[in-house]
mmCIF file of C-alpha atoms in Angstrom:
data_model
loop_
_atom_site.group_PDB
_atom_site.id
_atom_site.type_symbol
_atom_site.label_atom_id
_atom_site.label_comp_id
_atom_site.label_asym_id
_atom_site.label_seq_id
_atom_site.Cartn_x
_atom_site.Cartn_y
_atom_site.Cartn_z
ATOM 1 C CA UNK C 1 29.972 -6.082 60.021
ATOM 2 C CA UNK C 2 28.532 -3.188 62.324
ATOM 3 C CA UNK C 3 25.676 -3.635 64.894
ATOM 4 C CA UNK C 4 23.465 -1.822 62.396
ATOM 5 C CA UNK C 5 24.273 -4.325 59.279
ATOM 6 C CA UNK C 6 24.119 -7.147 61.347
ATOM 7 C CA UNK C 7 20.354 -6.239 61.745
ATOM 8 C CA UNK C 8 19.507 -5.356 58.864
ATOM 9 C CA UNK C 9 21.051 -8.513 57.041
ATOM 10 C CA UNK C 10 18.641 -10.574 59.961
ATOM 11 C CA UNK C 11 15.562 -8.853 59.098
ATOM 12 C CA UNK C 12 16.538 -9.437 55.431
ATOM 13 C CA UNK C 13 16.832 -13.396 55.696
ATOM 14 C CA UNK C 14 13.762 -13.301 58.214
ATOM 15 C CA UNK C 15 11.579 -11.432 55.448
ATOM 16 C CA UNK C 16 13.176 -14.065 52.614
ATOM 17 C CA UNK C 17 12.064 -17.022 54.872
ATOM 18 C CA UNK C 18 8.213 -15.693 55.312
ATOM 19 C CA UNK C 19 8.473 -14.785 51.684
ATOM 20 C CA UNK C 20 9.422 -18.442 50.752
ATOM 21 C CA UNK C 21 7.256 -20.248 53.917
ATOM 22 C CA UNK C 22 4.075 -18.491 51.548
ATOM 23 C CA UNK C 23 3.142 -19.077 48.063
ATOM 24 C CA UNK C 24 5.087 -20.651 45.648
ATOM 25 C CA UNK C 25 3.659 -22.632 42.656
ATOM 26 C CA UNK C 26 4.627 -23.132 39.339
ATOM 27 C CA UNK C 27 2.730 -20.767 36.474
ATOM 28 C CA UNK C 28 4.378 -22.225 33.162
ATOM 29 C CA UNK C 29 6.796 -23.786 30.581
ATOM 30 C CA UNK C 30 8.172 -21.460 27.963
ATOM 31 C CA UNK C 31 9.712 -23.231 24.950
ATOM 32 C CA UNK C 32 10.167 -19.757 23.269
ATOM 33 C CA UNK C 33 10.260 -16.128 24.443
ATOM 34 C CA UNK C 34 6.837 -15.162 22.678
ATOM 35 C CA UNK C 35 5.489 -17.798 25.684
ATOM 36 C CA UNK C 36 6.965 -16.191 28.471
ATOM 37 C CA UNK C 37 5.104 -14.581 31.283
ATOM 38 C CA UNK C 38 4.347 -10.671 31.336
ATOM 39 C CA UNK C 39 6.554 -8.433 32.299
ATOM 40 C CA UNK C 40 4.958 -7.620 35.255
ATOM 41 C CA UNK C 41 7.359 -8.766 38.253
ATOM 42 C CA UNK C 42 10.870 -9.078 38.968
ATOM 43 C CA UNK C 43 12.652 -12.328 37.480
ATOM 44 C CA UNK C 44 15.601 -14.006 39.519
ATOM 45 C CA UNK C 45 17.348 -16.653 36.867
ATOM 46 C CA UNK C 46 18.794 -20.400 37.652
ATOM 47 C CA UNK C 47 21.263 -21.048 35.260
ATOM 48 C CA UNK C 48 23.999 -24.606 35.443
ATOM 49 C CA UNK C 49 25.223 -27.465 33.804
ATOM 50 C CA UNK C 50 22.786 -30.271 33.297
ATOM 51 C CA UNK C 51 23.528 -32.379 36.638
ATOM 52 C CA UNK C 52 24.559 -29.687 39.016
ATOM 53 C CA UNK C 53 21.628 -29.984 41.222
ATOM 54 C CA UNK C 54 19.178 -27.204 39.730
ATOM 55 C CA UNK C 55 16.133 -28.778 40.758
ATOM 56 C CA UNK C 56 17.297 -29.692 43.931
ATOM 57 C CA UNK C 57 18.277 -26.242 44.828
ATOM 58 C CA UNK C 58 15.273 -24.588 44.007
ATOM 59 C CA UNK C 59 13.205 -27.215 45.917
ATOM 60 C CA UNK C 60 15.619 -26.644 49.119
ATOM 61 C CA UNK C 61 15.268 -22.724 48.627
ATOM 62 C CA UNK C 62 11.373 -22.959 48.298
ATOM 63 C CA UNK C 63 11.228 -25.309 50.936
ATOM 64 C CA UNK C 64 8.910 -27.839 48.989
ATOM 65 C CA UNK C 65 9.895 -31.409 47.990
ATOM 66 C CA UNK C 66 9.183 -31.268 44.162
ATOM 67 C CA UNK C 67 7.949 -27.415 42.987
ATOM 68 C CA UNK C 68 11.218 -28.154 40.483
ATOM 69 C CA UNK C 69 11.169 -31.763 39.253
ATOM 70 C CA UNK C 70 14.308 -33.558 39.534
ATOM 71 C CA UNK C 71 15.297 -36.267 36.677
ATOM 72 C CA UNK C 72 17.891 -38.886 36.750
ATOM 73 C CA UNK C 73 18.705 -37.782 33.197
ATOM 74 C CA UNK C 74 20.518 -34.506 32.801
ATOM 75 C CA UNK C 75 19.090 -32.021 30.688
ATOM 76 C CA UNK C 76 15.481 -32.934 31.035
ATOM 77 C CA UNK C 77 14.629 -28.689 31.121
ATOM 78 C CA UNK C 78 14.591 -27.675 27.605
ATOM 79 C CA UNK C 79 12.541 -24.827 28.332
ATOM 80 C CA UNK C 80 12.251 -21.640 30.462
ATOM 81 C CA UNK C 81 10.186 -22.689 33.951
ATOM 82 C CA UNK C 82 8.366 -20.285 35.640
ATOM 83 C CA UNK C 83 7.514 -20.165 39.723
ATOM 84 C CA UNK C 84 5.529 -17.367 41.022
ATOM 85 C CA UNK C 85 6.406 -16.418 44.491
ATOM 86 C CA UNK C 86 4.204 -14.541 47.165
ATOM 87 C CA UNK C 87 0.467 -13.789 47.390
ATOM 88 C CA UNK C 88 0.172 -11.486 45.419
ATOM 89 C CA UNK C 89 3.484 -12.306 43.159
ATOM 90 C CA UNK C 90 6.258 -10.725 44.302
ATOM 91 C CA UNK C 91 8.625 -12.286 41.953
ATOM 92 C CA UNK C 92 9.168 -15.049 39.931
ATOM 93 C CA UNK C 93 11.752 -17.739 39.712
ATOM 94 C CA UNK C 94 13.267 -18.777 36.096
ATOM 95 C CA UNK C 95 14.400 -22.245 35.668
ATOM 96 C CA UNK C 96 16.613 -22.181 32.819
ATOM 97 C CA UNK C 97 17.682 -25.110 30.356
ATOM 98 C CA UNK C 98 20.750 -26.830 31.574
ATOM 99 C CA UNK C 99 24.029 -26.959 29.645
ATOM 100 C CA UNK C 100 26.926 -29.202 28.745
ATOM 101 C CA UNK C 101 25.258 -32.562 28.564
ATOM 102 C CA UNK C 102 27.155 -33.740 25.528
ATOM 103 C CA UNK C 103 24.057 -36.453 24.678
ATOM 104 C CA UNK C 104 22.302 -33.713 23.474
ATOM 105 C CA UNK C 105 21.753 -33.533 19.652
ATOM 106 C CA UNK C 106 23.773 -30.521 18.031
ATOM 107 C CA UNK C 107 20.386 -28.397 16.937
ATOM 108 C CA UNK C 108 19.083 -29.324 20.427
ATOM 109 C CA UNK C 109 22.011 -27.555 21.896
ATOM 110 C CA UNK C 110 21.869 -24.325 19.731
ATOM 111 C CA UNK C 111 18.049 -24.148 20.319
ATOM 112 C CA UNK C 112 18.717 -24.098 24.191
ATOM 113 C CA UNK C 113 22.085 -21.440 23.909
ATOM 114 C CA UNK C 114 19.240 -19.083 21.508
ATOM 115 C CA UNK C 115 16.510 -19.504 23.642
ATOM 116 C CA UNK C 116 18.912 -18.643 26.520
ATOM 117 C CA UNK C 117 20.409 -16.117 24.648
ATOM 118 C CA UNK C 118 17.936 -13.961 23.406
ATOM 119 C CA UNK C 119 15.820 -14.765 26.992
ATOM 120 C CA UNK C 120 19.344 -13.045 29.111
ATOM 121 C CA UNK C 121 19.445 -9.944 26.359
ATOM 122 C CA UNK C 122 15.744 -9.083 25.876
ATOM 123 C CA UNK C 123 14.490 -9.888 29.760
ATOM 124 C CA UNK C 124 13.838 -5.877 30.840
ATOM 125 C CA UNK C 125 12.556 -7.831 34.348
ATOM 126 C CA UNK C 126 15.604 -9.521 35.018
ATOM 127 C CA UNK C 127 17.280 -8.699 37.716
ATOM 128 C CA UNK C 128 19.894 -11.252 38.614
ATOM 129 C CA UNK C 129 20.804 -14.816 37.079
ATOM 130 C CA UNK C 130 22.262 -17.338 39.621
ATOM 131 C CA UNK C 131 25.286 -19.296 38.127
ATOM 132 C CA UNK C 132 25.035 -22.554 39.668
ATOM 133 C CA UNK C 133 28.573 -24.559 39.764
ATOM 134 C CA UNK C 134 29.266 -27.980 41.076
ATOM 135 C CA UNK C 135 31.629 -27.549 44.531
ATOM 136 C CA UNK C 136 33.369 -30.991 43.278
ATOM 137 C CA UNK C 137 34.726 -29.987 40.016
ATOM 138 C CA UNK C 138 34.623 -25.775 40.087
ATOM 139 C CA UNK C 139 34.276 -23.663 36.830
ATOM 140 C CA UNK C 140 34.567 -25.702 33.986
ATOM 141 C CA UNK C 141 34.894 -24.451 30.286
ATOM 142 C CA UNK C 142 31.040 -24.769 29.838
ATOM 143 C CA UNK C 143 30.561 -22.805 32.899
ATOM 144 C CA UNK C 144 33.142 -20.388 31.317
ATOM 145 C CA UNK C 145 31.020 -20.157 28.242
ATOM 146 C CA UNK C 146 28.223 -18.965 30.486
ATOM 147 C CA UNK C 147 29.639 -16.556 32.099
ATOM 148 C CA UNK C 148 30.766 -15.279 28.745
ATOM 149 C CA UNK C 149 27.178 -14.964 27.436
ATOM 150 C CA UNK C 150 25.784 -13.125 30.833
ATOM 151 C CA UNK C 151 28.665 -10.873 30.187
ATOM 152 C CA UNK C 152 27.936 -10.333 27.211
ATOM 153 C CA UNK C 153 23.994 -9.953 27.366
ATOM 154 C CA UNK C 154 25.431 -7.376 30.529
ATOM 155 C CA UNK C 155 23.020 -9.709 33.660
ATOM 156 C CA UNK C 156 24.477 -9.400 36.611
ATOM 157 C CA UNK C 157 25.065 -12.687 38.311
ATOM 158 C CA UNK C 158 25.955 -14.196 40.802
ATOM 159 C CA UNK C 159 28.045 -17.566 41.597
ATOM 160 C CA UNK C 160 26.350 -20.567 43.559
ATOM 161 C CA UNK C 161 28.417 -23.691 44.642
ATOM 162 C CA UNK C 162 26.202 -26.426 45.086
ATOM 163 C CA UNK C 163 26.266 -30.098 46.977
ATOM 164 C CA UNK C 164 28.960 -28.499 49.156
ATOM 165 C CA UNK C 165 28.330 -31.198 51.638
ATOM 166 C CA UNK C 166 30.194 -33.859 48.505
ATOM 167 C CA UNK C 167 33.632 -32.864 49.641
ATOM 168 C CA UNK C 168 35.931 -32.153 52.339
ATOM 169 C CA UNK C 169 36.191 -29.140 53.953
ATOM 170 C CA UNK C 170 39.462 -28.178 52.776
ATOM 171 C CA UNK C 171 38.422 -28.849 49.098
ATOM 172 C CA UNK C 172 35.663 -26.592 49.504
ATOM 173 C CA UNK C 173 37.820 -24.104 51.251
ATOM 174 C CA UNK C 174 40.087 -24.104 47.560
ATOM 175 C CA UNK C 175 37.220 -24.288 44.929
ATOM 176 C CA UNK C 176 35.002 -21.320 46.749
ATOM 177 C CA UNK C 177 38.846 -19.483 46.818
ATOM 178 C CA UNK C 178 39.533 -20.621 43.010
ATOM 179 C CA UNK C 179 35.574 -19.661 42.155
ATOM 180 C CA UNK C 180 35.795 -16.559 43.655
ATOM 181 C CA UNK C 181 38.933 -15.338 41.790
ATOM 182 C CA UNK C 182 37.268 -16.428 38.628
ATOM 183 C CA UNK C 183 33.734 -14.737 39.316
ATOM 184 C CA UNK C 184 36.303 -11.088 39.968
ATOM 185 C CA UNK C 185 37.708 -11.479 36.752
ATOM 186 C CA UNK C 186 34.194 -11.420 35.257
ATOM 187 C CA UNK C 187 32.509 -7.751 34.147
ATOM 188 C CA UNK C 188 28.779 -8.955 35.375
ATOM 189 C CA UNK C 189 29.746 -11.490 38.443
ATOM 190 C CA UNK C 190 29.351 -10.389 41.665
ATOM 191 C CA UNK C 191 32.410 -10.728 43.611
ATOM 192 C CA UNK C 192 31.076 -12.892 45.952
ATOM 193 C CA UNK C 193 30.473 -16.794 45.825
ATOM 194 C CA UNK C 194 27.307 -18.535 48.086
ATOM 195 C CA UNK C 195 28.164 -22.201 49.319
ATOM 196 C CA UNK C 196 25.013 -24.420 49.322
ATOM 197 C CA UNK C 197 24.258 -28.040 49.972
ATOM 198 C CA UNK C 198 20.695 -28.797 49.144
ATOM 199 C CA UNK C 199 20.716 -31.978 51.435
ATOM 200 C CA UNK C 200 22.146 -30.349 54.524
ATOM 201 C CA UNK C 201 19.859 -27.132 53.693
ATOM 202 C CA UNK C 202 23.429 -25.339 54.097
ATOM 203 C CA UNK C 203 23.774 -21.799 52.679
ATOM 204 C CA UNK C 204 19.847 -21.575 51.601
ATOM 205 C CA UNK C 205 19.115 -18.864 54.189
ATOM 206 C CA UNK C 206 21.348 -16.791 52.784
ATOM 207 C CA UNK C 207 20.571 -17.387 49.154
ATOM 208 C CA UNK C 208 17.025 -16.614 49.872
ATOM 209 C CA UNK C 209 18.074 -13.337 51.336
ATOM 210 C CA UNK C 210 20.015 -12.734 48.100
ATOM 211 C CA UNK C 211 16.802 -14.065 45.904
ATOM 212 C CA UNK C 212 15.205 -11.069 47.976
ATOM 213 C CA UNK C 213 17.588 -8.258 47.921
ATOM 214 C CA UNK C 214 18.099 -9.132 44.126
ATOM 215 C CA UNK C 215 14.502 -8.868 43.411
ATOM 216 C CA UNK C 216 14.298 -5.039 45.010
ATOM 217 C CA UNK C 217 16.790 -3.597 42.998
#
């Protein structure tokens, strides 16, 4: 990285941390796409299986303690969750429902993948979706399946490891190598992976620079 980048990359993550030290509240619950906000603002997408730490993540990268709620039973979000951030709104944050919690009734399930669906295809504000995949167990089918659909609905996205701080170094070290080759095989993934650990606040400076440089394009 040249002098030049170097700067610009810290004036990036300084303007994502005041962007994130301001306002940031939640606006709504959308349980169907006629509910949804207007158009009005860029839209940077959470998307991950039920228990991957979601919530968790988006309370680290706000820096607030519960702006996302966090349940001890996966797949509480059955709806599209809205956070406004900036005064006035610069963008807002999209809390998808979480997938692969096999409790879930059948119709349940296909009511979440439509809302989903139709929410990734029809979104003319969405810029970027954030894939969020546990560190401990890498891409599983489900996450697969999701990656499928963004390709499909053409999102760009890009790949998230979460509670990094659950496993050793060197099993980190594989999965980001393993996630990586499977995000480049993908026609909508960025080719780079993010490493976070909500609990040790560890790669949420640089995913707020992302949430940032995402929203501007």
């Amino acid at each position: 990285m040249t002098p030049e980048e170097e700067a610009a990359r810290a004036e990036l993550i300084e303007q994502a941390r005041l962007l994130f030290a301001g306002r940031v509240e939640f606006l709504k619950s959308a349980p169907a796409l006629k509910h949804l906000p207007d158009p009005d603002v860029p839209e940077i997408a959470f998307a991950g299986r039920s228990n991957v730490g979601k919530s968790s993540l988006l309370n680290a990268l706000t820096g607030r303690k519960s702006i996302a709620r966090t349940s001890v039973t996966p797949g509480r979000t059955q709806e599209l969750n809205y956070f406004e951030v900036g005064e006035p709104t610069r963008l807002r944050l999209v809390d998808m429902p979480g997938y692969g919690f096999a409790k879930a009734p059948p119709k349940v399930v296909e009511q979440w993948r439509r809302l989903v669906r139709d929410y990734l295809r029809g979104r003319v504000v969405l810029k970027r979706t954030l894939l969020l995949i546990d560190s401990r167990h890498g891409v599983k089918p489900v996450d697969a399946d999701m990656m499928q659909m963004l390709d499909e609905a053409g999102v760009g996205y890009r790949v998230v490891l979460t509670k990094a701080d659950k496993i050793k170094a060197s099993e980190l070290e594989a999965v980001t190598a393993e996630t990586i080759t499977a995000a480049r095989k993908r026609t909508a993934a960025y080719p780079e992976v993010i490493v976070t650990s909500s609990e040790k606040k560890m790669g949420i400076e640089e995913l707020r620079a992302a949430v940032l440089a995402d929203s501007l394009i």
